[in-house]
Amino acid sequence: MPHDIVQVGLQHHKSGDEVGAAACYTAAIVGSDSAPTAWQNLSVMAARDGYLTVAAVMMRKALQTTSNRLSALSNLGNILWRIGEFAEAEAVLLEAQDLGPSEWIVQHNLGLLNLAQGRFDLAIEHMKRAMGTAPREMFSKICNDMGCATLAAGDLGLGFKLTEPEWNMPNTPVWLMGFPEWTGKEDLKGARILVHHNQGAGDTLQFCRFLPKLRALGPKRVIVAVPYSLKRIVQESFNWLDVVDINEALPKADLHVGMGTLPVRLGITRDDVKGDRYLRAGVVASKSKSIGIVWSANQKNRTGKERSIPLEAMLQLALVPGAKLYSLQVGDAVADIERLGADLLVKDLSPRIRDFYDLACLMQGMDLVVSADTAPLHLAAGLGFPCLGLMSYVGADWRWGARGTETSYWYSPKLKLVWQQNPNEPWTSVVSRAMELIEL
Amino acid sequence: MAQVKLYTNGLGGQINTQSSGTVFVSAAGTITVNAADVPDMLRLGCTFVMTQVRRQYVPTPAAASATGIVSNVTTANGALTIAAQPGVGRQLAIVTAPGSPGITAGTLTMVYVANDGTTTTDVFSLIGATTTTPVTTKGVLTLTSATVAGLVGGTSPTIEVGTNAVLALPIDKGDSSLALLKETLDGSDVGTNVGTLAAYGLYTPHTAPNGTHTYMVDYAALAETDN
């Protein structure tokens, strides 16, 4: 019976009915001491939903009885590194590799483990091995992960090329407007080109620096379509652009290109990236010794949870002599202030923030911004404003390079990075080290 | 091993690769290499073939029918009689009821022309003691054969093959990164109530086919390999 119910669960799983699948797997583990497939699939579901500790125990349960140790070990390794247990993750994945040296999934997971530890060359090597044997439907994903490792290692030319299949998804209405995509080969002289936001806000804030390079190719008109929240900051920073709301009626053009695809189409390499200020905004005066703080990244993002910092840890910044804390956080995380009863320590400015331009103006009236690895950090750094980025060891994005790097070639030295020194270093400790760098 | 199509951007003639051996540049300026060679080729100046946007019109597909392709029959070794073809590209669903005690050995092999133009073979295990409904990996344009073999056990087992609510959009062999852009139902844009588009062009409309609905679908695909 347990075998049958697992098979039915797999049918549900395959057809996309995860609730039905989970019910079958749960019935299987209740009905038997040995249901490794059910434990394994429940573990994968739990891990995907962020219950990593539970997922690890479930996968260990599967390992106790499974005949397919390679698959269970590979999955367990993948869970363990995500909770920062790098040494054990590596041991588990190397055991899986011994069982199947050419298994793409083991090589991919070893690549992800090394990427998470900032061992980019090793990550690239494992990804390359994975790419050689992976099924076709996994190609873009592995190619993208290898691209992120390559970008993190500083090879922007190849890295942007490798990420192109994933970053060029036709996820905006521009693709249905009937004019072709700019592949980088078509002559732009006299043409109208529409650049559309197709990644996260941080990506657009980071990559809009390349718009002048696009303009230098001679188009008659450059139109940039971005969400409302980015419209004013982009327009103010590049006053020669036509900036439109991507959610409203869009103008016709001759060619289009995604903002995330712009670097590869322009052939950007490391030499093209200067740390100069490229964003512009006004200023809202603030009291002296004011520090703006942002603690939460987008929780819907794959690494949003890892990159976010508990507000509890950030509140230590109030101990900097004379400092006044201002919250520049927006979204659900703003409620953390009330939840902690911290409104006497940090003033919530979210009611004054309609968009990134408002945020930029507020930032420029302060003395310092301290932020998690999220879009406002790119905004502050792009403005050339003094800021401290608090970096997660596990979840740090490719653009910040090797763990421990104190500055970023993408931005001016006014941006300083403070890293978790190991995956399990408490954020209170990271904030304490950041405080040593603060001179108001 | 996955095969990947790249523009060579001016590289011509023959190219020696580590994993794919010697490859020749096509008249269209493309090469197809093993995935493992992609990083090296990109470093040499090659680029991916771009995403293409496609539009497919699917007029009045029939409602799902559990027995529309192979009628309900007693499961026995040998070829099943194909009563009808799906008409438009569709995923097929097999209902196998083993009875109790269940089937302890046996397979159903289905050979079909798929929506990516390839002849595809799916092998389904019939082992089990409960009714299951496995589905074809890809969309089926034409079912060539359905054959039961090695059957052991079962108690008056039965089998039938029919359609479900999943349609199959035309793709090229090797297309990936599929994305549903827009869905029109009976001439009206459904807005955000779009269905889903999965691997192999398997498209589940938000409103299921019933024999009268007409669908027009805009979708995108990255042509990663040559046909």
XYZ file of C-alpha atoms in Angstrom:
667
model
C 0.000 0.000 0.000
C 2.696 2.627 0.851
C 4.311 2.043 -2.525
C 0.980 2.570 -4.305
C 0.102 5.689 -2.395
C 3.531 7.121 -3.201
C 2.926 6.354 -6.872
C -0.392 8.174 -6.694
C 1.411 11.034 -4.964
C 3.939 11.144 -7.774
C 1.094 11.317 -10.286
C -0.388 14.258 -8.419
C 3.058 15.852 -8.219
C 3.652 15.433 -11.934
C 0.312 16.994 -12.764
C 1.081 20.006 -10.556
C -1.287 19.093 -7.705
C 1.099 19.580 -4.801
C -1.605 19.484 -2.142
C -2.774 16.099 -3.379
C 0.813 14.906 -3.665
C 1.664 15.997 -0.119
C -1.432 14.232 1.218
C -0.367 10.986 -0.445
C 3.229 11.253 0.789
C 1.994 11.983 4.308
C -0.303 8.957 4.183
C 2.660 6.876 3.049
C 4.886 7.840 5.973
C 2.060 7.256 8.438
C 1.451 3.824 6.977
C 5.028 2.626 6.912
C 8.361 2.906 8.683
C 10.063 2.847 5.315
C 8.822 5.285 2.705
C 11.989 6.969 1.446
C 10.465 8.430 -1.707
C 7.698 10.053 0.323
C 10.189 11.456 2.855
C 12.399 12.732 0.070
C 9.609 14.466 -1.812
C 8.171 15.972 1.353
C 11.648 17.233 2.156
C 11.989 18.879 -1.239
C 8.616 20.584 -0.747
C 9.576 21.761 2.754
C 12.906 23.110 1.514
C 11.220 24.984 -1.287
C 8.870 26.583 1.225
C 11.806 27.660 3.397
C 11.523 25.041 6.185
C 15.127 24.026 5.753
C 15.803 22.460 9.158
C 12.725 20.274 8.864
C 13.654 19.471 5.277
C 17.110 18.312 6.373
C 15.654 15.919 8.961
C 13.167 14.574 6.424
C 15.947 13.958 3.924
C 17.961 12.137 6.580
C 14.889 9.961 7.216
C 14.844 9.148 3.511
C 18.542 8.292 3.619
C 17.961 5.701 6.330
C 16.073 3.400 3.975
C 16.456 4.598 0.411
C 18.129 2.553 -2.263
C 18.812 5.750 -4.222
C 21.386 7.291 -1.909
C 22.838 9.513 -4.598
C 19.642 11.486 -5.062
C 18.984 11.825 -1.328
C 22.583 12.822 -0.568
C 22.547 15.389 -3.342
C 19.334 16.915 -2.045
C 20.571 16.854 1.552
C 23.775 18.629 0.557
C 21.759 21.282 -1.189
C 19.656 21.875 1.923
C 22.637 21.911 4.283
C 24.553 24.647 2.507
C 21.442 26.784 2.447
C 21.382 26.688 6.254
C 25.067 27.487 6.348
C 26.342 24.009 7.181
C 28.991 24.187 4.486
C 31.421 21.566 5.778
C 28.755 18.912 6.181
C 27.159 19.881 2.882
C 30.470 19.379 1.132
C 31.036 16.006 2.783
C 27.568 14.836 1.786
C 27.900 16.075 -1.788
C 31.343 14.511 -2.185
C 29.866 11.204 -1.025
C 27.175 11.652 -3.676
C 29.862 12.437 -6.226
C 31.633 9.178 -5.374
C 28.406 7.327 -6.144
C 27.892 9.107 -9.446
C 30.792 11.233 -10.638
C 29.032 12.295 -13.828
C 25.594 12.988 -12.333
C 24.737 16.521 -13.375
C 22.621 17.228 -10.311
C 25.510 16.463 -7.956
C 27.854 18.645 -9.997
C 25.267 21.432 -10.073
C 24.800 21.274 -6.309
C 28.570 21.268 -5.770
C 28.683 24.324 -7.992
C 25.994 26.064 -5.947
C 27.778 25.152 -2.703
C 31.029 26.669 -3.936
C 29.243 29.715 -5.308
C 27.636 30.280 -1.897
C 31.074 30.151 -0.307
C 32.600 32.540 -2.800
C 34.829 29.847 -4.347
C 34.001 30.996 -7.830
C 36.570 29.057 -9.856
C 35.490 25.780 -8.300
C 31.845 26.728 -8.795
C 32.465 27.388 -12.488
C 34.273 24.063 -12.884
C 31.420 22.082 -11.321
C 28.775 24.013 -13.283
C 30.633 23.267 -16.486
C 30.621 19.559 -15.666
C 26.905 19.744 -14.860
C 26.183 21.514 -18.123
C 27.830 18.695 -20.049
C 25.410 16.027 -18.856
C 22.257 17.859 -17.734
C 18.968 17.453 -19.599
C 18.051 20.186 -22.021
C 15.389 21.731 -19.806
C 18.021 22.434 -17.133
C 20.474 24.087 -19.488
C 19.348 27.699 -19.004
C 19.304 27.396 -15.221
C 22.773 25.878 -14.957
C 24.069 28.318 -17.556
C 22.689 31.162 -15.453
C 24.266 29.852 -12.242
C 27.580 29.475 -14.019
C 27.113 32.997 -15.353
C 26.588 34.356 -11.839
C 29.789 32.647 -10.676
C 31.615 34.070 -13.686
C 30.249 37.563 -13.024
C 31.189 37.295 -9.357
C 34.704 36.345 -10.417
C 34.831 39.597 -12.398
C 34.598 38.261 -15.968
C 31.640 40.417 -16.985
C 31.945 39.743 -20.711
C 31.446 35.993 -20.440
C 29.229 36.187 -17.367
C 26.614 38.388 -19.012
C 26.598 36.089 -22.042
C 25.996 33.026 -19.885
C 23.097 34.639 -18.036
C 21.403 35.826 -21.226
C 18.958 32.902 -21.708
C 17.549 33.375 -18.195
C 17.635 37.175 -18.081
C 16.055 37.666 -21.462
C 12.741 36.059 -20.633
C 9.944 37.800 -22.544
C 8.148 38.892 -19.409
C 7.073 42.396 -20.383
C 4.307 43.650 -22.707
C 6.927 45.139 -25.021
C 7.445 41.710 -26.559
C 3.910 41.816 -27.997
C 4.223 45.215 -29.639
C 5.427 43.826 -32.920
C 8.835 45.438 -33.284
C 12.023 43.393 -33.093
C 14.528 42.959 -30.337
C 17.885 44.714 -30.599
C 20.448 41.947 -30.661
C 23.408 44.290 -30.468
C 24.108 43.941 -34.179
C 21.511 46.247 -35.741
C 22.639 49.796 -36.496
C 20.977 52.175 -34.069
C 21.716 55.387 -35.946
C 18.448 57.265 -36.387
C 16.428 54.509 -34.707
C 14.033 54.647 -31.778
C 14.905 52.066 -29.150
C 12.759 51.088 -26.185
C 14.635 49.769 -23.131
C 12.340 47.920 -20.753
C 12.704 46.932 -17.106
C 12.751 43.122 -17.052
C 14.526 42.207 -13.808
C 14.414 43.507 -10.247
C 14.534 47.158 -9.191
C 18.136 46.731 -8.044
C 19.116 45.453 -11.474
C 17.577 48.433 -13.233
C 19.219 50.831 -10.760
C 22.556 49.124 -11.377
C 22.362 48.696 -15.158
C 20.841 52.061 -16.082
C 24.440 53.361 -15.845
C 24.945 51.842 -19.300
C 22.260 53.981 -20.959
C 24.775 56.680 -22.001
C 26.774 53.972 -23.791
C 23.604 53.031 -25.673
C 22.996 56.680 -26.514
C 26.512 56.908 -27.939
C 25.501 54.438 -30.663
C 23.417 57.197 -32.240
C 19.742 56.353 -31.797
C 17.299 59.146 -32.587
C 15.396 58.444 -29.398
C 15.950 56.295 -26.315
C 12.777 55.423 -24.432
C 13.004 53.663 -21.091
C 9.968 51.811 -19.715
C 10.146 51.158 -15.976
C 7.665 50.681 -13.137
C 6.230 53.812 -11.538
C 8.565 53.430 -8.549
C 11.657 53.861 -10.753
C 10.366 56.424 -13.221
C 11.425 59.669 -11.539
C 14.879 58.552 -10.413
C 15.748 57.343 -13.919
C 14.345 60.481 -15.535
C 16.150 62.797 -13.129
C 19.433 60.972 -13.604
C 19.323 60.944 -17.418
C 17.379 63.980 -18.539
C 17.874 63.190 -22.250
C 15.770 60.037 -21.929
C 12.064 59.590 -22.506
C 10.986 57.640 -19.435
C 7.547 56.009 -19.402
C 5.587 53.813 -17.003
C 5.840 50.226 -18.212
C 2.319 49.545 -16.962
C 0.746 52.225 -19.135
C 0.384 52.518 -22.913
C 3.850 52.260 -24.426
C 5.086 54.192 -27.442
C 6.083 52.410 -30.628
C 9.754 52.087 -31.389
C 11.960 50.439 -33.994
C 13.738 48.079 -31.629
C 13.544 46.969 -28.019
C 15.941 45.544 -25.455
C 15.548 44.464 -21.841
C 17.432 46.396 -19.171
C 18.875 43.125 -17.864
C 20.013 42.234 -21.366
C 21.551 45.633 -22.072
C 25.040 44.768 -20.751
C 25.456 41.738 -22.988
C 24.064 43.513 -26.047
C 26.472 46.399 -25.438
C 29.352 43.970 -24.954
C 30.095 45.294 -21.485
C 33.322 44.109 -19.879
C 35.029 44.870 -16.589
C 36.811 47.850 -18.169
C 33.470 49.538 -18.875
C 32.464 49.670 -15.233
C 33.623 52.731 -13.367
C 32.647 53.491 -9.844
C 31.474 56.999 -10.740
C 28.253 58.457 -9.457
C 25.524 58.157 -12.123
C 22.235 58.683 -10.291
C 20.883 62.146 -9.466
C 18.205 63.330 -7.047
C 17.254 66.286 -4.904
C 17.648 66.455 -1.163
C 15.333 66.587 1.831
C 17.153 68.168 4.755
C 17.446 66.066 7.850
C 18.849 66.447 11.350
C 22.571 66.042 11.818
C 24.029 62.618 12.599
C 21.114 60.895 10.960
C 21.432 57.302 9.763
C 18.950 55.775 7.331
C 18.456 52.048 7.704
C 17.021 49.306 5.470
C 16.941 45.779 6.853
C 14.685 43.640 4.709
C 15.156 42.458 1.129
C 12.300 41.307 -1.084
C 11.140 38.106 0.593
C 9.839 36.746 -2.695
C 13.355 36.702 -4.084
C 15.190 33.349 -3.931
C 17.775 34.684 -1.468
C 15.669 37.454 0.083
C 15.473 35.745 3.443
C 19.227 35.172 3.693
C 19.995 38.771 2.692
C 17.596 40.274 5.214
C 18.739 41.361 8.659
C 16.566 41.318 11.787
C 15.633 44.849 12.804
C 16.602 43.796 16.335
C 20.235 43.646 15.188
C 20.052 46.959 13.334
C 18.748 48.791 16.406
C 22.255 48.696 17.913
C 23.064 51.521 15.524
C 21.135 53.796 17.888
C 24.111 53.404 20.249
C 26.383 55.347 17.897
C 26.974 58.572 19.885
C 24.546 61.259 18.805
C 23.017 59.158 16.035
C 19.372 59.344 15.088
C 17.926 56.390 13.186
C 15.486 56.794 10.335
C 13.784 53.848 8.691
C 13.971 53.917 4.899
C 12.336 50.504 4.773
C 9.187 50.042 2.727
C 6.805 47.099 2.403
C 5.647 44.566 4.955
C 8.839 44.792 7.003
C 7.921 48.304 8.153
C 5.625 46.582 10.671
C 8.750 45.290 12.464
C 9.121 48.719 14.101
C 5.772 48.473 15.806
C 6.200 44.770 16.536
C 9.381 45.548 18.469
C 8.009 48.698 20.059
C 10.997 50.491 18.560
C 9.343 53.703 17.416
C 11.297 55.766 19.951
C 14.574 54.440 18.537
C 13.816 54.628 14.847
C 11.520 56.991 12.978
C 9.485 55.419 10.205
C 9.787 57.481 7.000
C 7.842 55.072 4.789
C 4.768 57.372 4.554
C 7.028 59.881 2.795
C 8.372 57.382 0.261
C 6.281 57.069 -2.889
C 9.085 55.901 -5.104
C 12.869 55.563 -5.394
C 13.217 59.272 -6.102
C 11.638 60.167 -2.752
C 13.913 57.614 -1.148
C 16.963 59.118 -2.853
C 16.055 62.633 -1.685
C 15.681 61.412 1.888
C 18.968 59.537 1.721
C 20.833 62.598 0.508
C 19.687 64.560 3.517
C 21.261 62.066 5.879
C 24.816 61.387 6.937
C 24.878 57.682 6.218
C 22.771 54.806 4.922
C 23.156 51.325 6.388
C 21.393 48.715 4.293
C 20.948 45.031 3.689
C 21.842 43.762 0.208
C 18.784 45.096 -1.593
C 17.680 47.765 -4.093
C 18.084 50.823 -1.776
C 21.759 49.894 -1.368
C 22.212 50.196 -5.144
C 20.352 53.493 -5.016
C 22.562 54.939 -2.278
C 25.725 53.653 -3.926
C 24.645 54.887 -7.372
C 24.115 58.326 -5.856
C 27.685 58.184 -4.599
C 26.324 58.550 -1.100
C 28.137 57.235 2.011
C 26.679 53.836 2.774
C 27.420 50.587 4.524
C 26.180 47.379 2.923
C 25.692 44.487 5.314
C 26.368 41.315 3.349
C 25.087 37.807 3.919
C 27.726 35.079 3.640
C 25.268 32.629 2.084
C 22.883 34.784 0.117
C 25.128 37.552 -1.239
C 24.499 38.339 -4.858
C 27.088 37.887 -7.624
C 27.616 41.633 -7.959
C 29.419 41.980 -4.656
C 32.192 39.563 -5.621
C 34.296 37.596 -3.157
C 33.273 37.273 0.481
C 35.117 39.828 2.565
C 35.555 42.364 -0.260
C 35.395 45.765 1.427
C 34.438 47.886 -1.586
C 32.831 47.241 -4.966
C 34.227 48.270 -8.344
C 30.632 48.909 -9.374
C 30.444 51.882 -7.017
C 32.560 54.577 -5.426
C 34.621 53.849 -2.297
C 31.933 55.678 -0.331
C 30.199 52.313 -0.317
C 31.747 50.008 2.243
C 30.786 46.352 2.588
C 30.671 44.538 5.903
C 30.298 40.777 5.574
C 29.190 37.977 7.793
C 32.530 36.279 8.446
C 30.954 32.846 8.348
C 27.474 31.609 7.488
C 26.380 31.510 11.093
C 27.815 34.767 12.403
C 24.939 36.563 14.163
C 23.829 39.772 12.514
C 24.334 41.575 15.833
C 28.030 40.846 15.470
C 28.080 42.103 11.867
C 26.337 45.324 12.885
C 28.818 45.776 15.755
C 31.708 45.601 13.293
C 29.922 48.015 10.988
C 29.563 50.486 13.862
C 33.352 50.637 14.167
C 33.442 52.151 10.658
C 30.916 54.879 11.386
C 32.188 58.429 11.744
C 29.397 60.939 11.884
C 23.768 15.614 -23.448
C 21.944 18.815 -24.377
C 22.741 20.372 -27.728
C 22.829 24.143 -28.016
C 22.554 26.362 -31.070
C 24.707 29.487 -31.232
C 25.350 32.282 -33.690
C 28.995 32.326 -34.646
C 29.034 36.064 -35.460
C 31.550 35.875 -38.240
C 33.439 32.724 -37.319
C 33.316 30.536 -40.396
C 34.241 27.139 -41.776
C 34.970 24.486 -39.213
C 35.511 24.873 -35.503
C 37.306 22.347 -33.322
C 35.707 21.925 -29.927
C 36.619 19.984 -26.803
C 33.408 18.051 -26.400
C 31.624 18.232 -29.757
C 34.570 17.440 -32.004
C 34.744 19.388 -35.262
C 31.603 21.366 -36.046
C 30.784 23.236 -39.229
C 29.187 26.658 -39.420
C 25.814 26.520 -41.195
C 24.808 28.826 -44.027
C 22.720 30.720 -41.465
C 25.854 31.371 -39.420
C 25.025 28.971 -36.597
C 26.637 25.969 -34.988
C 25.203 23.346 -32.683
C 27.488 22.084 -29.951
C 27.306 20.014 -26.807
C 26.293 22.134 -23.845
C 29.687 21.601 -22.248
C 31.299 23.560 -25.090
C 29.017 26.589 -24.705
C 31.240 28.627 -22.336
C 34.256 28.234 -24.628
C 32.222 29.161 -27.696
C 30.760 32.236 -25.990
C 34.271 33.276 -25.031
C 35.238 33.021 -28.710
C 32.473 35.465 -29.644
C 29.453 33.257 -30.254
C 26.059 34.301 -28.884
C 22.825 32.506 -28.105
C 20.091 32.349 -30.678
C 17.427 34.791 -29.547
C 14.024 34.222 -28.080
C 11.216 34.009 -30.619
C 7.634 35.075 -30.042
C 4.997 32.850 -31.633
C 1.237 32.907 -31.979
C -0.989 29.814 -32.172
C -4.684 29.663 -32.963
C -6.513 26.642 -31.487
C -10.098 26.534 -32.740
C -12.756 24.656 -30.718
C -10.759 21.795 -29.198
C -13.028 19.075 -27.834
C -13.736 18.701 -24.135
C -11.515 16.279 -22.254
C -12.605 12.680 -22.738
C -11.168 9.805 -20.715
C -11.875 7.264 -23.458
C -11.534 9.451 -26.525
C -8.434 7.769 -27.933
C -8.568 4.158 -26.728
C -11.864 2.839 -25.374
C -12.013 1.186 -21.971
C -10.819 -2.400 -22.457
C -9.495 -5.263 -20.369
C -5.758 -4.841 -19.919
C -3.964 -7.591 -21.834
C -0.648 -7.988 -23.597
C -0.655 -6.667 -27.154
C -1.527 -3.573 -29.120
C -4.478 -1.454 -28.040
C -6.947 -0.362 -30.701
C -6.693 3.332 -31.411
C -10.238 4.585 -31.893
C -9.435 8.214 -32.724
C -6.629 10.775 -32.834
C -6.588 13.862 -30.629
C -7.284 16.248 -33.521
C -5.184 19.096 -32.191
C -1.998 18.629 -30.191
C -2.974 17.425 -26.715
C -1.544 15.652 -23.748
C -3.009 12.159 -23.409
C -4.012 10.609 -20.092
C -4.022 6.865 -19.467
C -6.382 5.486 -16.838
C -5.208 2.117 -15.601
C -7.382 0.267 -13.079
C -5.531 -2.868 -11.893
C -8.158 -4.292 -9.538
C -7.159 -5.973 -6.298
C -4.818 -7.796 -5.938
C -3.007 -5.439 -8.242
C -0.688 -5.731 -11.203
C 2.828 -6.870 -10.254
C 4.550 -6.433 -13.619
C 3.854 -4.883 -16.977
C 4.299 -1.795 -19.096
C 2.371 0.297 -21.564
C 4.496 1.692 -24.389
C 3.083 4.612 -26.340
C 4.708 5.803 -29.543
C 3.511 9.103 -30.965
C 4.357 12.084 -33.109
C 4.808 14.871 -30.587
C 4.175 18.596 -30.773
C 7.906 19.202 -31.217
C 7.799 17.169 -34.439
C 9.696 14.210 -33.053
C 8.609 10.592 -32.793
C 8.488 10.030 -29.071
C 8.172 6.904 -26.958
C 6.778 6.946 -23.405
C 6.893 3.791 -21.286
C 4.500 3.616 -18.333
C 4.698 1.073 -15.538
C 1.376 -0.646 -14.911
C 2.449 -1.965 -11.502
C 0.131 -1.090 -8.663
C -3.079 -1.867 -6.853
C -4.889 1.438 -7.275
C -6.201 3.332 -10.254
C -3.668 5.803 -11.634
C -3.744 8.354 -14.429
C -0.301 8.883 -15.922
C 0.073 11.399 -18.751
C 2.253 11.648 -21.832
C 5.485 13.571 -21.506
C 4.753 15.754 -24.536
C 1.723 16.765 -26.529
C 0.462 14.151 -28.972
C -0.296 15.054 -32.578
C -0.715 11.479 -33.755
C -0.713 8.360 -31.601
C 1.106 5.690 -33.594
C 0.777 2.754 -31.209
C -0.045 1.795 -27.638
C 1.180 -1.619 -26.548
C 0.887 -3.539 -23.279
C 3.682 -6.018 -22.517
C 4.882 -8.241 -19.696
C 1.597 -8.096 -17.811
C 1.494 -10.106 -14.570
C -1.258 -10.019 -11.976
C -4.206 -7.710 -11.719
C -7.858 -8.515 -11.081
C -9.994 -7.808 -14.125
C -7.693 -4.899 -14.945
C -8.835 -2.281 -17.413
C -7.143 0.478 -19.356
C -8.282 3.474 -21.389
C -6.581 6.387 -23.086
C -8.106 9.805 -23.510
C -7.495 13.499 -23.390
C -7.300 15.916 -20.484
C -7.544 19.718 -20.442
C -3.932 20.225 -21.506
C -3.342 21.402 -25.068
C 0.024 21.285 -26.805
C 1.453 24.286 -28.637
C 3.824 23.747 -31.553
C 7.468 24.035 -30.551
C 10.704 23.113 -32.239
C 12.792 20.293 -30.938
C 15.127 21.842 -28.419
C 13.015 24.889 -27.592
C 13.210 25.861 -23.952
C 12.519 28.815 -21.672
C 8.902 28.763 -22.785
C 6.759 31.628 -21.564
C 3.070 32.359 -22.011
C 2.636 35.998 -22.978
C -1.015 36.456 -23.787
C -4.167 34.357 -24.058
C -7.290 35.228 -25.982
C -10.468 33.239 -25.341
C -13.213 33.473 -27.959
C -11.755 36.756 -29.180
C -11.372 38.424 -25.778
C -8.079 39.047 -24.011
C -8.268 37.117 -20.720
C -5.928 39.606 -19.048
C -4.305 38.174 -15.965
C -6.482 35.041 -16.003
C -4.020 33.286 -18.230
C -3.411 29.572 -18.115
C -0.026 27.946 -17.735
C 2.630 26.909 -20.203
C 4.951 24.129 -19.112
C 7.904 22.315 -20.629
C 7.375 20.804 -24.072
C 4.750 23.404 -24.924
C 2.075 21.873 -22.680
C -0.517 24.591 -22.293
C -3.344 24.463 -19.750
C -5.865 27.188 -20.592
C -7.496 29.031 -17.722
C -10.845 27.940 -19.149
C -10.894 24.278 -20.121
C -11.728 23.193 -23.679
C -15.382 22.281 -24.221
C -15.709 21.969 -27.969
C -16.817 25.567 -28.492
C -14.049 27.727 -27.012
C -11.392 29.093 -29.343
C -7.955 30.025 -28.027
C -5.268 32.277 -29.416
C -1.986 32.113 -27.549
C 1.128 34.269 -27.794
C 4.141 32.540 -26.366
C 7.880 32.732 -26.500
C 10.567 30.121 -26.830
C 14.326 30.105 -26.900
C 15.501 27.933 -29.776
C 18.447 26.256 -28.117
C 19.086 23.439 -30.542
C 18.853 22.851 -34.257
C 16.150 20.569 -35.587
